[in-house]
PDB file of C-alpha atoms and ligand atoms in Angstrom:
ATOM      1  CA  MET D  12     -54.661-101.338  37.418  1.00  0.00           C
ATOM      2  CA  THR D  13     -52.116-100.661  40.098  1.00  0.00           C
ATOM      3  CA  GLN D  14     -48.651-100.223  38.780  1.00  0.00           C
ATOM      4  CA  LEU D  15     -45.550-101.717  40.444  1.00  0.00           C
ATOM      5  CA  SER D  16     -42.642 -99.286  40.898  1.00  0.00           C
ATOM      6  CA  VAL D  17     -39.535-101.048  42.230  1.00  0.00           C
ATOM      7  CA  ASN D  18     -37.628 -99.006  44.666  1.00  0.00           C
ATOM      8  CA  ILE D  19     -33.873 -99.872  43.782  1.00  0.00           C
ATOM      9  CA  ASN D  20     -32.202 -98.182  46.859  1.00  0.00           C
ATOM     10  CA  LYS D  21     -31.359-101.597  48.369  1.00  0.00           C
ATOM     11  CA  ILE D  22     -29.307-102.662  45.243  1.00  0.00           C
ATOM     12  CA  ALA D  23     -27.326 -99.481  45.644  1.00  0.00           C
ATOM     13  CA  THR D  24     -26.902-100.213  49.448  1.00  0.00           C
ATOM     14  CA  LEU D  25     -25.498-103.708  48.610  1.00  0.00           C
ATOM     15  CA  ARG D  26     -23.086-102.220  46.054  1.00  0.00           C
ATOM     16  CA  ASN D  27     -21.978 -99.461  48.417  1.00  0.00           C
ATOM     17  CA  ALA D  28     -21.166-102.040  51.081  1.00  0.00           C
ATOM     18  CA  ARG D  29     -18.197-103.042  49.146  1.00  0.00           C
ATOM     19  CA  GLY D  30     -17.540-100.131  46.837  1.00  0.00           C
ATOM     20  CA  GLY D  31     -17.032-100.937  43.134  1.00  0.00           C
ATOM     21  CA  ASP D  32     -19.902-101.747  40.901  1.00  0.00           C
ATOM     22  CA  ILE D  33     -21.223-105.125  42.048  1.00  0.00           C
ATOM     23  CA  PRO D  34     -24.332-105.422  41.712  1.00  0.00           C
ATOM     24  CA  ASP D  35     -24.552-103.108  38.682  1.00  0.00           C
ATOM     25  CA  LEU D  36     -27.352-100.715  39.611  1.00  0.00           C
ATOM     26  CA  LEU D  37     -27.915 -99.551  35.967  1.00  0.00           C
ATOM     27  CA  LYS D  38     -28.082-103.023  34.474  1.00  0.00           C
ATOM     28  CA  MET D  39     -30.419-104.122  37.415  1.00  0.00           C
ATOM     29  CA  ALA D  40     -32.800-101.196  36.684  1.00  0.00           C
ATOM     30  CA  LYS D  41     -32.832-102.122  33.029  1.00  0.00           C
ATOM     31  CA  ASP D  42     -33.666-105.712  33.798  1.00  0.00           C
ATOM     32  CA  ILE D  43     -36.253-104.913  36.401  1.00  0.00           C
ATOM     33  CA  GLN D  44     -38.098-103.055  33.570  1.00  0.00           C
ATOM     34  CA  ARG D  45     -37.475-105.927  31.214  1.00  0.00           C
ATOM     35  CA  PHE D  46     -39.025-108.320  33.783  1.00  0.00           C
ATOM     36  CA  GLY D  47     -42.222-106.280  33.800  1.00  0.00           C
ATOM     37  CA  ALA D  48     -42.026-103.614  36.462  1.00  0.00           C
ATOM     38  CA  GLU D  49     -43.807-100.468  35.405  1.00  0.00           C
ATOM     39  CA  GLY D  50     -41.662 -98.000  37.315  1.00  0.00           C
ATOM     40  CA  ILE D  51     -38.362 -97.526  38.962  1.00  0.00           C
ATOM     41  CA  THR D  52     -38.184 -95.574  42.241  1.00  0.00           C
ATOM     42  CA  VAL D  53     -35.138 -94.035  43.876  1.00  0.00           C
ATOM     43  CA  HIS D  54     -34.760 -92.206  47.204  1.00  0.00           C
ATOM     44  CA  PRO D  55     -31.501 -90.258  47.435  1.00  0.00           C
ATOM     45  CA  ARG D  56     -30.487 -89.247  50.895  1.00  0.00           C
ATOM     46  CA  PRO D  57     -28.050 -86.345  51.599  1.00  0.00           C
ATOM     47  CA  ASP D  58     -25.324 -88.792  52.772  1.00  0.00           C
ATOM     48  CA  GLU D  59     -25.778 -90.906  49.559  1.00  0.00           C
ATOM     49  CA  ARG D  60     -25.569 -94.024  51.672  1.00  0.00           C
ATOM     50  CA  HIS D  61     -28.036 -95.670  49.290  1.00  0.00           C
ATOM     51  CA  VAL D  62     -28.669 -94.406  45.819  1.00  0.00           C
ATOM     52  CA  ARG D  63     -26.275 -91.616  44.825  1.00  0.00           C
ATOM     53  CA  TYR D  64     -27.105 -88.337  43.003  1.00  0.00           C
ATOM     54  CA  GLN D  65     -24.936 -89.323  40.111  1.00  0.00           C
ATOM     55  CA  ASP D  66     -26.679 -92.717  39.805  1.00  0.00           C
ATOM     56  CA  ILE D  67     -29.915 -90.865  39.259  1.00  0.00           C
ATOM     57  CA  LEU D  68     -28.370 -88.796  36.431  1.00  0.00           C
ATOM     58  CA  ASP D  69     -26.901 -92.163  35.009  1.00  0.00           C
ATOM     59  CA  LEU D  70     -30.425 -93.818  35.239  1.00  0.00           C
ATOM     60  CA  LYS D  71     -32.251 -91.075  33.486  1.00  0.00           C
ATOM     61  CA  PRO D  72     -31.698 -92.304  29.906  1.00  0.00           C
ATOM     62  CA  LEU D  73     -32.272 -96.008  30.896  1.00  0.00           C
ATOM     63  CA  VAL D  74     -35.529 -95.654  32.600  1.00  0.00           C
ATOM     64  CA  ASN D  75     -38.285 -95.973  29.920  1.00  0.00           C
ATOM     65  CA  THR D  76     -40.953 -96.811  32.473  1.00  0.00           C
ATOM     66  CA  GLU D  77     -42.213 -94.351  35.076  1.00  0.00           C
ATOM     67  CA  PHE D  78     -39.387 -92.818  36.867  1.00  0.00           C
ATOM     68  CA  ASN D  79     -40.195 -91.716  40.474  1.00  0.00           C
ATOM     69  CA  ILE D  80     -37.761 -89.691  42.642  1.00  0.00           C
ATOM     70  CA  GLU D  81     -38.582 -89.672  46.297  1.00  0.00           C
ATOM     71  CA  GLY D  82     -37.083 -87.581  49.004  1.00  0.00           C
ATOM     72  CA  TYR D  83     -36.908 -84.606  51.385  1.00  0.00           C
ATOM     73  CA  PRO D  84     -37.360 -81.660  49.242  1.00  0.00           C
ATOM     74  CA  ASP D  85     -33.952 -79.677  50.320  1.00  0.00           C
ATOM     75  CA  LYS D  86     -32.343 -77.539  47.717  1.00  0.00           C
ATOM     76  CA  LYS D  87     -29.860 -80.322  46.414  1.00  0.00           C
ATOM     77  CA  TRP D  88     -32.822 -82.779  46.018  1.00  0.00           C
ATOM     78  CA  LEU D  89     -35.031 -80.189  44.118  1.00  0.00           C
ATOM     79  CA  ASP D  90     -32.025 -79.053  41.858  1.00  0.00           C
ATOM     80  CA  LEU D  91     -31.530 -82.684  40.929  1.00  0.00           C
ATOM     81  CA  VAL D  92     -35.180 -83.459  40.435  1.00  0.00           C
ATOM     82  CA  LEU D  93     -35.644 -80.262  38.172  1.00  0.00           C
ATOM     83  CA  LYS D  94     -32.575 -81.425  36.152  1.00  0.00           C
ATOM     84  CA  VAL D  95     -33.657 -85.071  35.660  1.00  0.00           C
ATOM     85  CA  LYS D  96     -37.279 -84.367  35.128  1.00  0.00           C
ATOM     86  CA  PRO D  97     -38.783 -87.714  36.259  1.00  0.00           C
ATOM     87  CA  THR D  98     -42.311 -88.628  35.574  1.00  0.00           C
ATOM     88  CA  GLN D  99     -43.131 -88.218  39.354  1.00  0.00           C
ATOM     89  CA  ALA D 100     -41.508 -86.559  42.334  1.00  0.00           C
ATOM     90  CA  THR D 101     -42.749 -87.880  45.748  1.00  0.00           C
ATOM     91  CA  LEU D 102     -42.070 -85.506  48.728  1.00  0.00           C
ATOM     92  CA  VAL D 103     -41.219 -87.311  52.006  1.00  0.00           C
ATOM     93  CA  PRO D 104     -40.573 -85.465  55.226  1.00  0.00           C
ATOM     94  CA  ASP D 105     -37.696 -87.582  56.524  1.00  0.00           C
ATOM     95  CA  SER D 106     -34.730 -86.123  58.366  1.00  0.00           C
ATOM     96  CA  PRO D 107     -31.336 -87.128  56.954  1.00  0.00           C
ATOM     97  CA  ASP D 108     -30.486 -89.589  59.713  1.00  0.00           C
ATOM     98  CA  VAL D 109     -33.358 -91.753  59.652  1.00  0.00           C
ATOM     99  CA  ILE D 110     -32.854 -95.335  58.552  1.00  0.00           C
ATOM    100  CA  THR D 111     -36.024 -95.292  56.367  1.00  0.00           C
ATOM    101  CA  SER D 112     -39.031 -92.852  56.078  1.00  0.00           C
ATOM    102  CA  ASN D 113     -40.933 -92.974  59.223  1.00  0.00           C
ATOM    103  CA  ALA D 114     -43.732 -90.346  59.023  1.00  0.00           C
ATOM    104  CA  GLY D 115     -46.120 -88.655  56.446  1.00  0.00           C
ATOM    105  CA  TRP D 116     -46.510 -84.837  55.966  1.00  0.00           C
ATOM    106  CA  ASP D 117     -48.612 -82.625  58.108  1.00  0.00           C
ATOM    107  CA  THR D 118     -50.118 -80.859  55.143  1.00  0.00           C
ATOM    108  CA  ILE D 119     -51.666 -78.219  57.498  1.00  0.00           C
ATOM    109  CA  GLU D 120     -48.287 -77.096  59.225  1.00  0.00           C
ATOM    110  CA  TYR D 121     -46.335 -77.504  56.009  1.00  0.00           C
ATOM    111  CA  GLU D 122     -48.976 -76.264  53.521  1.00  0.00           C
ATOM    112  CA  GLY D 123     -46.884 -73.258  52.448  1.00  0.00           C
ATOM    113  CA  PHE D 124     -43.590 -75.076  52.161  1.00  0.00           C
ATOM    114  CA  LEU D 125     -45.225 -77.850  50.083  1.00  0.00           C
ATOM    115  CA  LYS D 126     -46.985 -75.495  47.797  1.00  0.00           C
ATOM    116  CA  GLU D 127     -43.825 -73.706  46.905  1.00  0.00           C
ATOM    117  CA  ILE D 128     -41.977 -76.828  46.128  1.00  0.00           C
ATOM    118  CA  ILE D 129     -44.875 -78.451  44.274  1.00  0.00           C
ATOM    119  CA  SER D 130     -45.392 -75.399  42.154  1.00  0.00           C
ATOM    120  CA  ALA D 131     -41.719 -75.388  41.069  1.00  0.00           C
ATOM    121  CA  LEU D 132     -42.081 -79.208  40.199  1.00  0.00           C
ATOM    122  CA  LYS D 133     -45.408 -78.841  38.355  1.00  0.00           C
ATOM    123  CA  ASP D 134     -43.964 -75.838  36.300  1.00  0.00           C
ATOM    124  CA  ALA D 135     -41.275 -78.240  35.082  1.00  0.00           C
ATOM    125  CA  GLY D 136     -43.994 -80.725  34.008  1.00  0.00           C
ATOM    126  CA  ILE D 137     -43.476 -83.316  36.881  1.00  0.00           C
ATOM    127  CA  ARG D 138     -46.220 -84.979  38.529  1.00  0.00           C
ATOM    128  CA  THR D 139     -46.144 -84.580  42.334  1.00  0.00           C
ATOM    129  CA  SER D 140     -47.120 -86.947  45.181  1.00  0.00           C
ATOM    130  CA  ILE D 141     -46.772 -86.255  48.881  1.00  0.00           C
ATOM    131  CA  PHE D 142     -46.110 -89.071  51.407  1.00  0.00           C
ATOM    132  CA  ILE D 143     -48.946 -89.030  53.970  1.00  0.00           C
ATOM    133  CA  GLU D 144     -50.512 -91.033  56.865  1.00  0.00           C
ATOM    134  CA  THR D 145     -54.195 -91.793  57.087  1.00  0.00           C
ATOM    135  CA  ASN D 146     -54.995 -88.817  58.976  1.00  0.00           C
ATOM    136  CA  LEU D 147     -58.134 -87.417  57.431  1.00  0.00           C
ATOM    137  CA  LYS D 148     -57.329 -83.778  58.218  1.00  0.00           C
ATOM    138  CA  HIS D 149     -54.082 -83.918  56.417  1.00  0.00           C
ATOM    139  CA  ILE D 150     -55.630 -85.508  53.455  1.00  0.00           C
ATOM    140  CA  GLU D 151     -58.412 -82.994  53.304  1.00  0.00           C
ATOM    141  CA  ASN D 152     -55.781 -80.236  53.111  1.00  0.00           C
ATOM    142  CA  ALA D 153     -53.589 -81.951  50.635  1.00  0.00           C
ATOM    143  CA  PRO D 154     -55.292 -80.381  47.552  1.00  0.00           C
ATOM    144  CA  LYS D 155     -54.157 -76.915  48.977  1.00  0.00           C
ATOM    145  CA  THR D 156     -50.607 -77.879  48.495  1.00  0.00           C
ATOM    146  CA  GLY D 157     -51.301 -78.522  44.756  1.00  0.00           C
ATOM    147  CA  ALA D 158     -50.232 -82.191  44.954  1.00  0.00           C
ATOM    148  CA  ASP D 159     -51.537 -84.426  42.133  1.00  0.00           C
ATOM    149  CA  ARG D 160     -51.302 -87.539  44.344  1.00  0.00           C
ATOM    150  CA  ILE D 161     -50.935 -88.868  47.813  1.00  0.00           C
ATOM    151  CA  GLU D 162     -48.668 -91.657  48.791  1.00  0.00           C
ATOM    152  CA  LEU D 163     -50.253 -93.598  51.670  1.00  0.00           C
ATOM    153  CA  TYR D 164     -47.650 -94.635  54.135  1.00  0.00           C
ATOM    154  CA  THR D 165     -48.339 -98.290  54.776  1.00  0.00           C
ATOM    155  CA  GLU D 166     -46.082 -99.155  57.701  1.00  0.00           C
ATOM    156  CA  ALA D 167     -49.121 -99.179  60.065  1.00  0.00           C
ATOM    157  CA  TYR D 168     -51.081-101.388  57.656  1.00  0.00           C
ATOM    158  CA  ALA D 169     -48.081-103.927  57.483  1.00  0.00           C
ATOM    159  CA  ASP D 170     -47.630-103.923  61.160  1.00  0.00           C
ATOM    160  CA  ASN D 171     -51.304-104.695  61.939  1.00  0.00           C
ATOM    161  CA  TYR D 172     -52.028-106.992  58.960  1.00  0.00           C
ATOM    162  CA  HIS D 173     -51.270-110.202  60.835  1.00  0.00           C
ATOM    163  CA  LYS D 174     -53.156-109.234  63.818  1.00  0.00           C
ATOM    164  CA  ASP D 175     -56.357-108.200  62.233  1.00  0.00           C
ATOM    165  CA  GLN D 176     -56.604-107.615  58.284  1.00  0.00           C
ATOM    166  CA  GLU D 177     -59.840-105.744  58.393  1.00  0.00           C
ATOM    167  CA  SER D 178     -58.908-103.247  61.213  1.00  0.00           C
ATOM    168  CA  ALA D 179     -55.528-102.884  59.375  1.00  0.00           C
ATOM    169  CA  ILE D 180     -57.008-101.863  56.075  1.00  0.00           C
ATOM    170  CA  GLU D 181     -59.934 -99.766  57.409  1.00  0.00           C
ATOM    171  CA  PRO D 182     -58.173 -96.319  57.878  1.00  0.00           C
ATOM    172  CA  TYR D 183     -56.687 -96.774  54.500  1.00  0.00           C
ATOM    173  CA  VAL D 184     -60.111 -97.417  52.881  1.00  0.00           C
ATOM    174  CA  GLU D 185     -61.338 -94.293  54.535  1.00  0.00           C
ATOM    175  CA  ALA D 186     -58.257 -92.262  53.482  1.00  0.00           C
ATOM    176  CA  ALA D 187     -58.612 -93.430  49.855  1.00  0.00           C
ATOM    177  CA  LYS D 188     -62.376 -92.644  49.693  1.00  0.00           C
ATOM    178  CA  LEU D 189     -61.688 -89.080  50.837  1.00  0.00           C
ATOM    179  CA  ALA D 190     -58.694 -88.726  48.437  1.00  0.00           C
ATOM    180  CA  GLY D 191     -60.928 -89.848  45.579  1.00  0.00           C
ATOM    181  CA  GLU D 192     -63.537 -87.313  46.534  1.00  0.00           C
ATOM    182  CA  LEU D 193     -60.939 -84.629  46.550  1.00  0.00           C
ATOM    183  CA  ASP D 194     -59.678 -85.796  43.097  1.00  0.00           C
ATOM    184  CA  LEU D 195     -56.297 -86.874  44.481  1.00  0.00           C
ATOM    185  CA  GLY D 196     -54.626 -89.718  42.801  1.00  0.00           C
ATOM    186  CA  ILE D 197     -53.493 -92.600  45.207  1.00  0.00           C
ATOM    187  CA  ASN D 198     -50.085 -94.323  45.569  1.00  0.00           C
ATOM    188  CA  ALA D 199     -48.924 -96.416  48.513  1.00  0.00           C
ATOM    189  CA  GLY D 200     -45.659 -97.703  49.931  1.00  0.00           C
ATOM    190  CA  HIS D 201     -43.556 -98.978  52.833  1.00  0.00           C
ATOM    191  CA  ASP D 202     -43.420-102.528  54.194  1.00  0.00           C
ATOM    192  CA  LEU D 203     -45.639-103.848  51.440  1.00  0.00           C
ATOM    193  CA  ASN D 204     -44.645-107.469  50.563  1.00  0.00           C
ATOM    194  CA  LEU D 205     -45.892-110.772  49.072  1.00  0.00           C
ATOM    195  CA  ASP D 206     -48.049-111.479  52.182  1.00  0.00           C
ATOM    196  CA  ASN D 207     -49.890-108.108  52.496  1.00  0.00           C
ATOM    197  CA  LEU D 208     -49.883-106.538  49.075  1.00  0.00           C
ATOM    198  CA  LYS D 209     -52.802-108.416  47.385  1.00  0.00           C
ATOM    199  CA  TYR D 210     -55.340-107.548  50.239  1.00  0.00           C
ATOM    200  CA  PHE D 211     -54.210-103.941  50.149  1.00  0.00           C
ATOM    201  CA  SER D 212     -54.615-103.500  46.445  1.00  0.00           C
ATOM    202  CA  GLN D 213     -58.079-105.381  46.347  1.00  0.00           C
ATOM    203  CA  ASN D 214     -59.410-103.255  49.054  1.00  0.00           C
ATOM    204  CA  ILE D 215     -58.104 -99.716  48.163  1.00  0.00           C
ATOM    205  CA  PRO D 216     -60.189 -98.138  45.527  1.00  0.00           C
ATOM    206  CA  ASN D 217     -58.296 -96.542  42.561  1.00  0.00           C
ATOM    207  CA  LEU D 218     -54.972 -97.392  43.871  1.00  0.00           C
ATOM    208  CA  GLN D 219     -52.728 -96.208  41.060  1.00  0.00           C
ATOM    209  CA  GLU D 220     -49.180 -97.175  42.059  1.00  0.00           C
ATOM    210  CA  VAL D 221     -47.230 -99.051  44.735  1.00  0.00           C
ATOM    211  CA  SER D 222     -43.541 -98.579  45.321  1.00  0.00           C
ATOM    212  CA  ILE D 223     -41.753-101.563  47.041  1.00  0.00           C
ATOM    213  CA  GLY D 224     -38.181-101.936  47.746  1.00  0.00           C
ATOM    214  CA  HIS D 225     -36.967-103.785  50.875  1.00  0.00           C
ATOM    215  CA  ALA D 226     -39.099-106.927  50.687  1.00  0.00           C
ATOM    216  CA  LEU D 227     -38.947-107.212  47.032  1.00  0.00           C
ATOM    217  CA  ILE D 228     -35.119-107.150  46.859  1.00  0.00           C
ATOM    218  CA  ALA D 229     -34.961-109.539  49.871  1.00  0.00           C
ATOM    219  CA  ASP D 230     -37.381-111.873  48.149  1.00  0.00           C
ATOM    220  CA  ALA D 231     -35.226-111.901  45.098  1.00  0.00           C
ATOM    221  CA  LEU D 232     -32.427-113.498  47.056  1.00  0.00           C
ATOM    222  CA  TYR D 233     -34.740-116.439  47.320  1.00  0.00           C
ATOM    223  CA  PHE D 234     -36.678-116.450  44.157  1.00  0.00           C
ATOM    224  CA  GLY D 235     -34.520-114.606  41.673  1.00  0.00           C
ATOM    225  CA  LEU D 236     -35.297-111.111  40.359  1.00  0.00           C
ATOM    226  CA  GLU D 237     -37.450-112.033  37.296  1.00  0.00           C
ATOM    227  CA  ASN D 238     -39.613-114.365  39.296  1.00  0.00           C
ATOM    228  CA  THR D 239     -39.911-111.942  42.149  1.00  0.00           C
ATOM    229  CA  VAL D 240     -40.925-109.076  39.983  1.00  0.00           C
ATOM    230  CA  GLN D 241     -43.538-111.349  38.205  1.00  0.00           C
ATOM    231  CA  LEU D 242     -44.835-112.589  41.819  1.00  0.00           C
ATOM    232  CA  TYR D 243     -45.298-109.010  42.812  1.00  0.00           C
ATOM    233  CA  LEU D 244     -47.011-108.096  39.654  1.00  0.00           C
ATOM    234  CA  ARG D 245     -49.441-111.068  39.990  1.00  0.00           C
ATOM    235  CA  GLN D 246     -50.495-109.856  43.456  1.00  0.00           C
ATOM    236  CA  LEU D 247     -51.646-106.619  41.661  1.00  0.00           C
ATOM    237  CA  LYS D 248     -53.353-107.974  38.629  1.00  0.00           C
ATOM    238  CA  PRO D 249     -56.446-110.029  39.335  1.00  0.00           C
TER     239      PRO D 249
HETATM  240  N1  LIG J  27     -42.292 -95.040  49.781  1.00  0.00           N
HETATM  241  C1  LIG J  27     -41.357 -94.118  50.456  1.00  0.00           C
HETATM  242  C2  LIG J  27     -41.693 -92.745  50.576  1.00  0.00           C
HETATM  243  C3  LIG J  27     -40.232 -94.649  51.107  1.00  0.00           C
HETATM  244  O1  LIG J  27     -39.514 -93.919  51.647  1.00  0.00           O
HETATM  245  C4  LIG J  27     -39.921 -96.065  50.948  1.00  0.00           C
HETATM  246  C5  LIG J  27     -38.681 -96.570  51.606  1.00  0.00           C
HETATM  247  O2  LIG J  27     -37.483 -95.893  50.923  1.00  0.00           O
HETATM  248  C6  LIG J  27     -40.798 -96.810  50.227  1.00  0.00           C
HETATM  249  C7  LIG J  27     -41.973 -96.329  49.715  1.00  0.00           C
HETATM  250  C8  LIG J  27     -40.594 -98.312  50.007  1.00  0.00           C
HETATM  251  O3  LIG J  27     -40.640 -99.008  51.254  1.00  0.00           O
HETATM  252  P1  LIG J  27     -40.102-100.401  51.407  1.00  0.00           P
HETATM  253  O4  LIG J  27     -38.538-100.453  51.048  1.00  0.00           O
HETATM  254  O5  LIG J  27     -40.317-100.860  52.651  1.00  0.00           O
HETATM  255  O6  LIG J  27     -40.787-101.293  50.275  1.00  0.00           O
END
């Protein structure tokens, strides 16, 4: 069964737009779990324009589902993750100024860098995942970094889904098959939504987790948070 982890960065972004504490990020994280989500994802960025480092420390005792911290593994991020000890750390190669993640790791060029960080995370008992495109060479080399899982970067799937579902999913099926042969766990995320999620989860073998933020929080404006979490869960559970 694929687990739904809700990325709550957008809630923090809305709060930060005004200052103060509306919406209350901590309450919403608790409620998202109460409504059935199986995980909470946060993605701190160095300028703290979305979720703040202090938010993550405050969330730690409240997250009783899977806690996933994503981000570019600079020293500040790594120190935070080692302190919080979430269930999973997802390494993303984004530069500080990007609006949102826009590429996966080249696991060949960055093998040594990733290996060192992943080893520190694993020593602390944290499961590791690396954000990656469907480039089979990069997936083939992923085990050398020591990562437990890969997170498939699904922007290209989401972009192509409305043009041709089969060709949109095909590289992801190939990538997932190879990851399975290499004993890598499989997560996915980016631009997944109520239109494209079901087809993705039905066609990707052994998909363990999706992390979804932007579309889910936007849908909650129409449908309400509880209904929206349920709608997303229903796409994942046949
Ligand atoms: N996975 C990673 C690594 C991300 O950076 C993001 C966006 O922060 C997501 C998943 C979620 O993407 P979206 O907000 O489009 O659902």
